Amino acid sequence: MPAKRRLTMRQLRQMLRLAGSGTSSREIAVMLGIARSTVQDNLQRAAAVGLSWPLPGELTDDALEHKLFSRNGVRQGTRRRTEPNWADLAVELKKPGVTLLILWEEYRGSHPEGYGYSRFCELLRGFQQRLSPTMRQEHAAGDKVFVDYSGKKIPIVDRKTGEIREAEIFVAVLGASSYTFAEATWTQTLPDWIGSHVRMFRFFHGVTRLVIPDNLKSGVSRASFYDPEINRSYGMMASHYGVGVLPARPRRPKDKSKVENGVRFAQSCILGRLRNQTFFSLAEANAAIAQALDRINDHVMRRLGLSRRQLFETVERPALASLPPEDYEFAEWRLVRVSTDYHVEFKTFFYSVPHALIRQQVDLRATARTIEIFHRGKRVAVHQRRYGGLRHGTDPDHMPSSHRRYAEWTPERFRRWAASIGPQTEGLIIAILANRPHPEQGFRTCLGILRLFRDIDRNWAEAVSARAVEIGGLNCKSIASLIANHKAVRQSGEPTAIIEHANLRGPDYFH
């Protein structure tokens, strides 16, 4: 066939009719809105094959087109020169460092009479355009992995209640081989998002140079063409694996067409094939998804004659960077300010920092087991993460000296101190602490009483304690009064109520 023809068969028939009636080429061009040279060229073709108006009634449009535009020579679709295996070249082009020029030079080395460079490139591009849509973009091996969530979810049934909960499907597709990873997670939140990346790299047994995510809020805090802001926790995961994060441009699905097509393929091969199965746990769903993934990755692509797994093993896997020795442990980062009580809050629990950092901004890193606090890049505190019990986790080293002394006061410590004097004194301390709405409100009273007992004999301290419990004198003033009475009795020798009370308990109280 000649170069691209711009006229329809209806226009050609009208042209021949006008020419048969004696209309000039210029007038025909004006009437049809085409160039005069086009009219002249087509009239010459008609004259060359002996066509004139009126045309034979049995002459169809196909027959007319064949008469006017067929030509002797090479049959359409047949090439004059030896061609390479375009599928093999399309695979070779994905390998690092391989260019069209290198492939052409190798081709001409085997076939000196072959196509020139420009025609070679044109034919290879034409072959690539005929491939499936998931293979149209050019991606070097080991360069990029495209990640996204499927818009459709997989239902999971609770065995006990029968409640149906839908799980998200995370999909990742390698750029060069289209090797695919997928799994179900409960949410798209940051822990699940990063956890899927960790398992994805483990599945690939290596790391690509770049990760291309959609502008999911878990990964990208602020979408922007010029300066996208990556979530800090996501960025720390990327740093752990030595991979760059390059979010797709907002509202530009072609930037991640690889995963878009992978998502559609996964939906049909995973959701479509599993639609009649009932899953009772996330583990069951992921086991079925793993089997479906094997079908996807082992499926032979028609144009290339290779499966995704074969492309991955031969082309992509050797180009991946090695995994770090340990998987990344998910950590959530927060920018927090130290309160006046030198604690920072995370998930309703409070963790101490050195008191000198009051009102300063610090970075908080939370894992499942620990809470770490950094100030200007230096770690200043580490705590075991709390999920229950006391809401405050305080390191004594973080407290001012005055607070540290007060913090050492505990009910148990006062009981031990009193027990070292005697059981009656221990009973007095227990009574004082129990008589307060909060034990801490009795700390100062206990401290004052125990300090008063330093100046008297242990037996007399026991007698005073017993009498104080008996009469309900559970404060420092009452204890001081009983001690003063004791001193007055000893000086005057007169019996008093406290002496009588002590005598009932034996003569040892007076020694």
XYZ file of N, CA, C and O in Angstrom, residues 288-436:
596
model
N -4.596 -18.437 50.180
C -5.237 -18.572 48.869
C -4.667 -17.571 47.869
O -4.487 -17.885 46.687
N -4.361 -16.357 48.345
C -3.773 -15.342 47.464
C -2.396 -15.803 46.984
O -2.018 -15.570 45.824
N -1.621 -16.452 47.852
C -0.299 -16.942 47.462
C -0.401 -17.953 46.323
O 0.420 -17.957 45.396
N -1.419 -18.818 46.377
C -1.612 -19.776 45.284
C -1.999 -19.066 43.993
O -1.529 -19.421 42.910
N -2.864 -18.049 44.111
C -3.253 -17.292 42.923
C -2.060 -16.537 42.341
O -1.930 -16.391 41.119
N -1.160 -16.070 43.212
C 0.038 -15.373 42.735
C 0.922 -16.298 41.914
O 1.532 -15.880 40.923
N 1.017 -17.557 42.324
C 1.813 -18.508 41.553
C 1.248 -18.647 40.142
O 2.011 -18.742 39.167
N -0.084 -18.646 40.018
C -0.703 -18.734 38.690
C -0.362 -17.497 37.861
O -0.054 -17.592 36.665
N -0.410 -16.329 38.497
C -0.112 -15.090 37.785
C 1.332 -15.077 37.303
O 1.629 -14.799 36.131
N 2.252 -15.386 38.205
C 3.674 -15.265 37.875
C 4.180 -16.390 36.978
O 5.210 -16.237 36.316
N 3.464 -17.518 36.943
C 3.869 -18.624 36.071
C 3.148 -18.599 34.726
O 3.462 -19.410 33.847
N 2.208 -17.666 34.564
C 1.477 -17.573 33.294
C 2.405 -17.049 32.194
O 3.101 -16.042 32.371
N 2.432 -17.742 31.056
C 3.295 -17.344 29.948
C 2.642 -16.196 29.183
O 1.506 -16.308 28.723
N 3.362 -15.087 29.064
C 2.851 -13.930 28.321
C 2.945 -14.214 26.821
O 4.005 -14.591 26.316
N 1.845 -14.034 26.126
C 1.711 -14.498 24.735
C 2.744 -13.878 23.817
O 3.372 -14.561 23.013
N 2.962 -12.591 23.881
C 3.865 -11.924 22.939
C 5.329 -12.284 23.168
O 6.098 -12.450 22.234
N 5.705 -12.380 24.472
C 7.121 -12.633 24.782
C 7.444 -14.112 24.851
O 8.608 -14.500 24.732
N 6.436 -14.939 25.087
C 6.702 -16.363 25.212
C 7.400 -16.741 26.491
O 7.968 -17.828 26.599
N 7.387 -15.854 27.496
C 8.021 -16.096 28.786
C 7.035 -15.750 29.888
O 6.139 -14.922 29.710
N 7.216 -16.350 31.051
C 6.391 -16.013 32.206
C 7.047 -14.891 33.006
O 8.241 -14.600 32.833
N 6.297 -14.275 33.897
C 6.847 -13.241 34.779
C 7.949 -13.821 35.663
O 8.948 -13.149 35.917
N 7.752 -15.038 36.124
C 8.769 -15.650 36.970
C 10.074 -15.868 36.199
O 11.166 -15.641 36.734
N 9.965 -16.300 34.957
C 11.178 -16.509 34.150
C 11.897 -15.188 33.909
O 13.131 -15.105 34.004
N 11.134 -14.132 33.596
C 11.751 -12.815 33.425
C 12.403 -12.342 34.720
O 13.501 -11.771 34.718
N 11.719 -12.591 35.833
C 12.254 -12.157 37.119
C 13.568 -12.880 37.429
O 14.556 -12.250 37.817
N 13.591 -14.198 37.267
C 14.775 -14.955 37.618
C 15.950 -14.662 36.709
O 17.102 -14.632 37.147
N 15.678 -14.419 35.418
C 16.781 -14.234 34.465
C 17.205 -12.780 34.314
O 18.369 -12.504 34.060
N 16.254 -11.854 34.443
C 16.543 -10.452 34.154
C 16.572 -9.587 35.399
O 17.514 -8.820 35.627
N 15.540 -9.709 36.242
C 15.362 -8.726 37.311
C 16.081 -9.091 38.606
O 16.725 -8.235 39.221
N 15.971 -10.322 39.026
C 16.544 -10.676 40.326
C 18.044 -10.408 40.419
O 18.516 -9.904 41.444
N 18.846 -10.713 39.391
C 20.279 -10.393 39.505
C 20.560 -8.903 39.663
O 21.636 -8.530 40.154
N 19.616 -8.056 39.246
C 19.847 -6.608 39.320
C 19.368 -6.001 40.632
O 19.617 -4.818 40.881
N 18.674 -6.767 41.475
C 18.177 -6.230 42.746
C 19.311 -6.102 43.752
O 20.222 -6.930 43.785
N 19.228 -5.063 44.580
C 20.188 -4.922 45.680
C 19.847 -5.931 46.766
O 18.705 -6.360 46.903
N 20.854 -6.307 47.551
C 20.642 -7.324 48.581
C 19.854 -6.748 49.753
O 19.883 -5.542 50.025
N 19.142 -7.622 50.453
C 18.372 -7.223 51.627
C 19.307 -6.945 52.801
O 20.367 -7.559 52.911
N 18.918 -6.038 53.721
C 19.715 -5.856 54.947
C 19.614 -7.105 55.813
O 18.727 -7.940 55.624
N 20.527 -7.263 56.789
C 20.535 -8.486 57.616
C 19.224 -8.732 58.354
O 18.824 -9.870 58.557
N 18.525 -7.655 58.767
C 17.295 -7.799 59.532
C 16.171 -7.035 58.860
O 16.400 -6.005 58.224
N 14.966 -7.569 59.010
C 13.789 -6.859 58.515
C 13.613 -5.558 59.287
O 14.011 -5.435 60.455
N 12.984 -4.597 58.631
C 12.697 -3.324 59.291
C 11.603 -3.534 60.339
O 10.583 -4.171 60.080
N 11.831 -3.009 61.538
C 10.813 -3.046 62.580
C 10.020 -1.743 62.518
O 10.584 -0.659 62.626
N 8.712 -1.887 62.356
C 7.884 -0.696 62.214
C 8.027 0.211 63.423
O 7.973 -0.228 64.571
N 8.219 1.482 63.158
C 8.303 2.488 64.214
C 7.520 3.714 63.775
O 7.622 4.147 62.625
N 6.739 4.226 64.689
C 5.959 5.427 64.416
C 6.670 6.629 65.021
O 7.098 6.594 66.175
N 6.804 7.678 64.242
C 7.499 8.890 64.686
C 6.486 9.994 64.977
O 5.522 10.167 64.241
N 6.727 10.712 66.058
C 5.893 11.853 66.417
C 6.781 13.020 66.851
O 7.821 12.808 67.490
N 6.362 14.212 66.505
C 7.008 15.421 67.020
C 6.170 15.898 68.190
O 4.995 16.248 68.013
N 6.736 15.888 69.407
C 5.974 16.214 70.613
C 6.734 17.264 71.412
O 7.931 17.487 71.220
N 6.001 17.904 72.334
C 6.614 18.902 73.199
C 6.607 18.386 74.636
O 5.619 17.818 75.106
N 7.715 18.609 75.352
C 7.849 18.148 76.729
C 6.995 19.023 77.635
O 7.076 20.254 77.599
N 6.172 18.387 78.456
C 5.303 19.122 79.364
C 6.083 19.622 80.572
O 7.251 19.270 80.779
N 5.417 20.432 81.404
C 6.084 20.995 82.582
C 6.408 19.932 83.618
O 7.209 20.186 84.528
N 5.801 18.747 83.507
C 6.151 17.655 84.425
C 7.218 16.745 83.821
O 7.381 15.609 84.247
N 7.942 17.253 82.798
C 9.028 16.581 82.064
C 8.612 15.203 81.552
O 9.388 14.250 81.573
N 7.372 15.092 81.055
C 6.879 13.878 80.413
C 6.317 14.230 79.035
O 5.877 15.358 78.798
N 6.347 13.255 78.128
C 5.709 13.392 76.821
C 4.626 12.316 76.711
O 4.728 11.249 77.325
N 3.606 12.606 75.946
C 2.464 11.694 75.848
C 2.488 10.940 74.526
O 2.764 11.498 73.466
N 2.149 9.644 74.595
C 1.951 8.831 73.391
C 0.870 7.801 73.689
O 1.022 6.973 74.583
N -0.218 7.871 72.940
C -1.344 6.938 73.073
C -1.826 6.854 74.525
O -1.982 5.765 75.084
N -2.044 8.017 75.162
C -2.606 8.179 76.522
C -1.647 7.763 77.628
O -2.021 7.800 78.804
N -0.402 7.384 77.304
C 0.591 7.076 78.323
C 1.688 8.140 78.292
O 1.922 8.774 77.254
N 2.359 8.302 79.440
C 3.324 9.382 79.589
C 4.700 8.796 79.910
O 4.822 7.862 80.720
N 5.729 9.386 79.277
C 7.101 8.889 79.422
C 8.013 10.064 79.737
O 7.919 11.127 79.112
N 8.911 9.858 80.695
C 9.741 10.964 81.173
C 10.936 11.209 80.262
O 11.408 10.309 79.558
N 11.412 12.446 80.295
C 12.653 12.855 79.646
C 13.433 13.679 80.667
O 12.879 14.095 81.690
N 14.728 13.932 80.472
C 15.471 14.775 81.418
C 14.756 16.109 81.644
O 14.306 16.756 80.702
N 14.654 16.501 82.913
C 13.849 17.682 83.269
C 14.377 18.966 82.630
O 13.637 19.937 82.491
N 15.628 18.972 82.193
C 16.173 20.179 81.548
C 15.516 20.452 80.199
O 15.672 21.544 79.645
N 14.770 19.472 79.644
C 14.143 19.638 78.319
C 12.698 20.105 78.411
O 11.963 20.039 77.410
N 12.269 20.573 79.577
C 10.895 21.064 79.719
C 10.605 22.130 78.671
O 11.410 23.032 78.436
N 9.447 21.959 77.990
C 8.942 22.861 76.943
C 9.727 22.767 75.630
O 9.473 23.531 74.699
N 10.648 21.824 75.516
C 11.375 21.643 74.263
C 10.620 20.665 73.348
O 9.893 19.795 73.811
N 10.804 20.819 72.028
C 10.253 19.869 71.080
C 11.233 18.710 70.904
O 12.434 18.927 70.732
N 10.714 17.508 70.943
C 11.541 16.309 70.796
C 10.870 15.363 69.804
O 9.673 15.463 69.525
N 11.660 14.442 69.265
C 11.139 13.414 68.358
C 10.919 12.134 69.149
O 11.819 11.678 69.865
N 9.738 11.567 68.992
C 9.393 10.329 69.693
C 9.278 9.205 68.684
O 8.581 9.321 67.678
N 10.000 8.113 68.948
C 9.964 6.927 68.082
C 9.361 5.770 68.872
O 9.905 5.361 69.897
N 8.226 5.266 68.380
C 7.508 4.215 69.093
C 7.499 2.936 68.276
O 7.081 2.926 67.117
N 7.996 1.855 68.875
C 7.871 0.526 68.284
C 6.907 -0.278 69.152
O 6.347 0.229 70.128
N 6.701 -1.535 68.809
C 5.790 -2.363 69.601
C 6.324 -2.593 71.008
O 5.552 -2.882 71.923
N 7.645 -2.435 71.203
C 8.234 -2.757 72.500
C 8.837 -1.563 73.232
O 8.920 -1.575 74.462
N 9.297 -0.553 72.512
C 10.032 0.531 73.155
C 9.511 1.899 72.729
O 8.892 2.050 71.676
N 9.803 2.874 73.574
C 9.584 4.279 73.277
C 10.938 4.966 73.386
O 11.576 4.935 74.447
N 11.406 5.565 72.283
C 12.674 6.294 72.287
C 12.392 7.767 72.028
O 11.531 8.103 71.207
N 13.118 8.633 72.715
C 12.923 10.074 72.592
C 14.256 10.698 72.213
O 15.292 10.430 72.843
N 14.223 11.529 71.158
C 15.426 12.157 70.623
C 15.291 13.675 70.686
O 14.209 14.226 70.425
N 16.406 14.311 71.012
C 16.460 15.777 70.978
C 17.648 16.183 70.120
O 18.789 15.849 70.430
N 17.343 16.839 69.005
C 18.366 17.256 68.046
C 19.223 16.070 67.579
O 20.446 16.159 67.496
N 18.552 14.962 67.308
C 19.223 13.790 66.779
C 19.890 12.906 67.811
O 20.393 11.833 67.466
N 19.881 13.298 69.082
C 20.519 12.513 70.137
C 19.444 11.861 70.999
O 18.508 12.527 71.432
N 19.602 10.578 71.240
C 18.625 9.901 72.075
C 18.822 10.294 73.532
O 19.908 10.147 74.087
N 17.759 10.806 74.149
C 17.848 11.294 75.523
C 17.070 10.424 76.492
O 17.227 10.562 77.711
N 16.219 9.531 75.998
C 15.443 8.672 76.897
C 14.960 7.450 76.134
O 14.712 7.511 74.928
N 14.836 6.339 76.852
C 14.264 5.118 76.284
C 13.444 4.447 77.375
O 13.853 4.378 78.531
N 12.237 3.998 77.013
C 11.328 3.367 77.960
C 10.740 2.115 77.338
O 10.636 2.009 76.103
N 10.329 1.191 78.173
C 9.528 0.073 77.701
C 8.117 0.593 77.447
O 7.543 1.301 78.275
N 7.563 0.248 76.285
C 6.242 0.774 75.937
C 5.175 0.191 76.863
O 5.198 -0.994 77.204
N 4.227 1.040 77.250
C 3.170 0.644 78.173
C 1.856 0.454 77.431
O 1.500 1.258 76.561
N 1.161 -0.615 77.777
C -0.166 -0.871 77.227
C -1.227 -0.945 78.325
O -2.411 -1.035 78.038
N -0.805 -0.952 79.568
C -1.721 -1.016 80.689
C -0.989 -0.659 81.965
O 0.205 -0.347 81.968
N -1.717 -0.684 83.095
C -1.101 -0.344 84.366
C -0.972 1.160 84.539
O -1.791 1.941 84.034
N 0.063 1.565 85.267
C 0.271 2.984 85.523
C 0.482 3.742 84.222
O 1.158 3.267 83.319
N -0.099 4.924 84.155
C -0.020 5.700 82.920
C 1.311 6.430 82.794
O 1.669 6.855 81.701
N 2.022 6.609 83.894
C 3.285 7.344 83.861
C 4.464 6.381 83.980
O 4.492 5.522 84.872
N 5.398 6.516 83.071
C 6.656 5.798 83.165
C 7.762 6.809 83.413
O 8.100 7.592 82.522
N 8.304 6.807 84.636
C 9.248 7.850 85.038
C 10.585 7.236 85.419
O 10.644 6.331 86.259
N 11.638 7.723 84.785
C 12.994 7.325 85.132
C 13.498 8.283 86.211
O 13.522 9.509 85.995
N 13.885 7.786 87.398
C 14.339 8.695 88.465
C 15.473 9.614 88.040
O 15.594 10.732 88.555
N 16.325 9.163 87.107
C 17.435 10.003 86.669
C 16.959 11.242 85.930
O 17.729 12.197 85.747
N 15.715 11.230 85.469
C 15.190 12.394 84.741
C 14.614 13.459 85.676
O 14.272 14.550 85.213
N 14.495 13.161 86.952
C 13.808 14.053 87.879
C 14.776 15.045 88.531
O 15.947 14.716 88.735
N 14.303 16.234 88.886
C 15.117 17.119 89.737
C 15.366 16.433 91.082
O 14.614 15.553 91.497
N 16.416 16.845 91.785
C 16.788 16.170 93.030
C 15.658 16.219 94.053
O 15.399 15.232 94.754
N 14.960 17.365 94.143
C 13.873 17.472 95.112
C 12.736 16.523 94.764
O 12.154 15.876 95.634
N 12.411 16.409 93.495
C 11.358 15.482 93.066
C 11.795 14.037 93.269
O 10.982 13.177 93.591
N 13.077 13.780 93.075
C 13.564 12.417 93.213
C 13.398 11.926 94.648
O 13.024 10.789 94.904
N 13.694 12.819 95.613
C 13.542 12.437 97.021
C 12.081 12.158 97.334
O 11.738 11.194 98.012
N 11.194 13.004 96.805
C 9.778 12.786 97.059
C 9.283 11.526 96.358
O 8.448 10.796 96.883
N 9.812 11.261 95.206
C 9.379 10.081 94.455
C 9.765 8.789 95.161
O 9.161 7.743 94.934
N 10.783 8.871 96.026
C 11.207 7.677 96.748
C 10.242 7.319 97.867
O 10.342 6.259 98.470
N 9.308 8.240 98.198
C 8.325 7.944 99.233
C 7.237 7.055 98.639
O 6.517 7.448 97.726
N 7.069 5.884 99.182
C 6.024 4.961 98.760
C 5.396 4.359 100.006
O 6.028 4.304 101.077
N 4.145 3.907 99.943
C 3.531 3.260 101.111
C 4.361 2.092 101.633
O 4.508 1.913 102.846
N 4.909 1.306 100.725
C 5.693 0.150 101.139
C 6.948 0.564 101.887
O 7.353 -0.077 102.863
N 7.568 1.661 101.441
C 8.782 2.109 102.119
C 8.476 2.585 103.541
O 9.205 2.269 104.484
N 7.369 3.324 103.711
C 6.999 3.787 105.057
C 6.646 2.603 105.957
O 6.964 2.599 107.164
N 6.003 1.571 105.394
C 5.670 0.399 106.199
C 6.935 -0.319 106.653
O 7.029 -0.762 107.807
N 7.905 -0.452 105.767
C 9.160 -1.103 106.151
C 9.885 -0.306 107.235
O 10.455 -0.873 108.173
N 9.867 1.017 107.089
C 10.521 1.883 108.077
C 9.846 1.716 109.441
O 10.505 1.552 110.474
N 8.515 1.725 109.457
C 7.792 1.579 110.724
C 7.986 0.192 111.311
O 8.106 0.032 112.548
N 8.015 -0.843 110.466
C 8.188 -2.207 110.974
C 9.543 -2.387 111.636
O 9.707 -3.242 112.525
N 10.527 -1.607 111.204
C 11.839 -1.699 111.845
C 11.799 -1.212 113.295
O 12.686 -1.540 114.096
N 10.767 -0.415 113.659
C 10.594 0.047 115.046
C 9.776 -0.978 115.828
O 10.137 -1.359 116.938
N 8.660 -1.446 115.211
C 7.850 -2.433 115.895
C 6.495 -2.582 115.234
O 6.085 -1.752 114.408
N 5.745 -3.622 115.607
C 4.448 -3.876 114.980
C 3.413 -2.804 115.275
O 2.541 -2.526 114.448
N 3.454 -2.194 116.480
C 2.480 -1.145 116.790
C 2.710 0.086 115.908
O 1.755 0.708 115.433
N 3.961 0.412 115.680
C 4.277 1.553 114.816
C 3.889 1.257 113.370
O 3.353 2.125 112.665
N 4.114 0.018 112.933
C 3.692 -0.364 111.586
C 2.172 -0.253 111.450
O 1.664 0.244 110.437
N 1.458 -0.673 112.506
C 0.006 -0.555 112.475
C -0.439 0.888 112.416
O -1.429 1.220 111.741
N 0.268 1.779 113.138
C -0.062 3.199 113.102
C 0.102 3.771 111.701
O -0.769 4.506 111.204
N 1.197 3.426 111.028
C 1.452 3.934 109.669
C 0.395 3.414 108.694
O -0.121 4.148 107.854
N 0.040 2.130 108.818
C -0.993 1.561 107.944
C -2.320 2.282 108.158
O -3.037 2.595 107.203
N -2.627 2.563 109.414
C -3.885 3.259 109.715
C -3.894 4.664 109.126
O -4.918 5.133 108.608
N -2.763 5.371 109.234
C -2.692 6.732 108.688
C -2.897 6.715 107.172
O -3.683 7.512 106.631
N -2.218 5.798 106.457
C -2.336 5.737 104.999
C -3.740 5.320 104.562
O -4.268 5.823 103.569
N -4.353 4.403 105.350
C -5.704 3.945 105.003
C -6.747 5.007 105.284
O -7.843 4.977 104.703
N -6.421 5.955 106.174
C -7.393 6.981 106.562
C -7.439 8.157 105.592
O -8.229 9.067 105.761
N -6.578 8.138 104.584
C -6.540 9.221 103.603
C -7.218 8.774 102.302
O -7.114 7.591 101.931
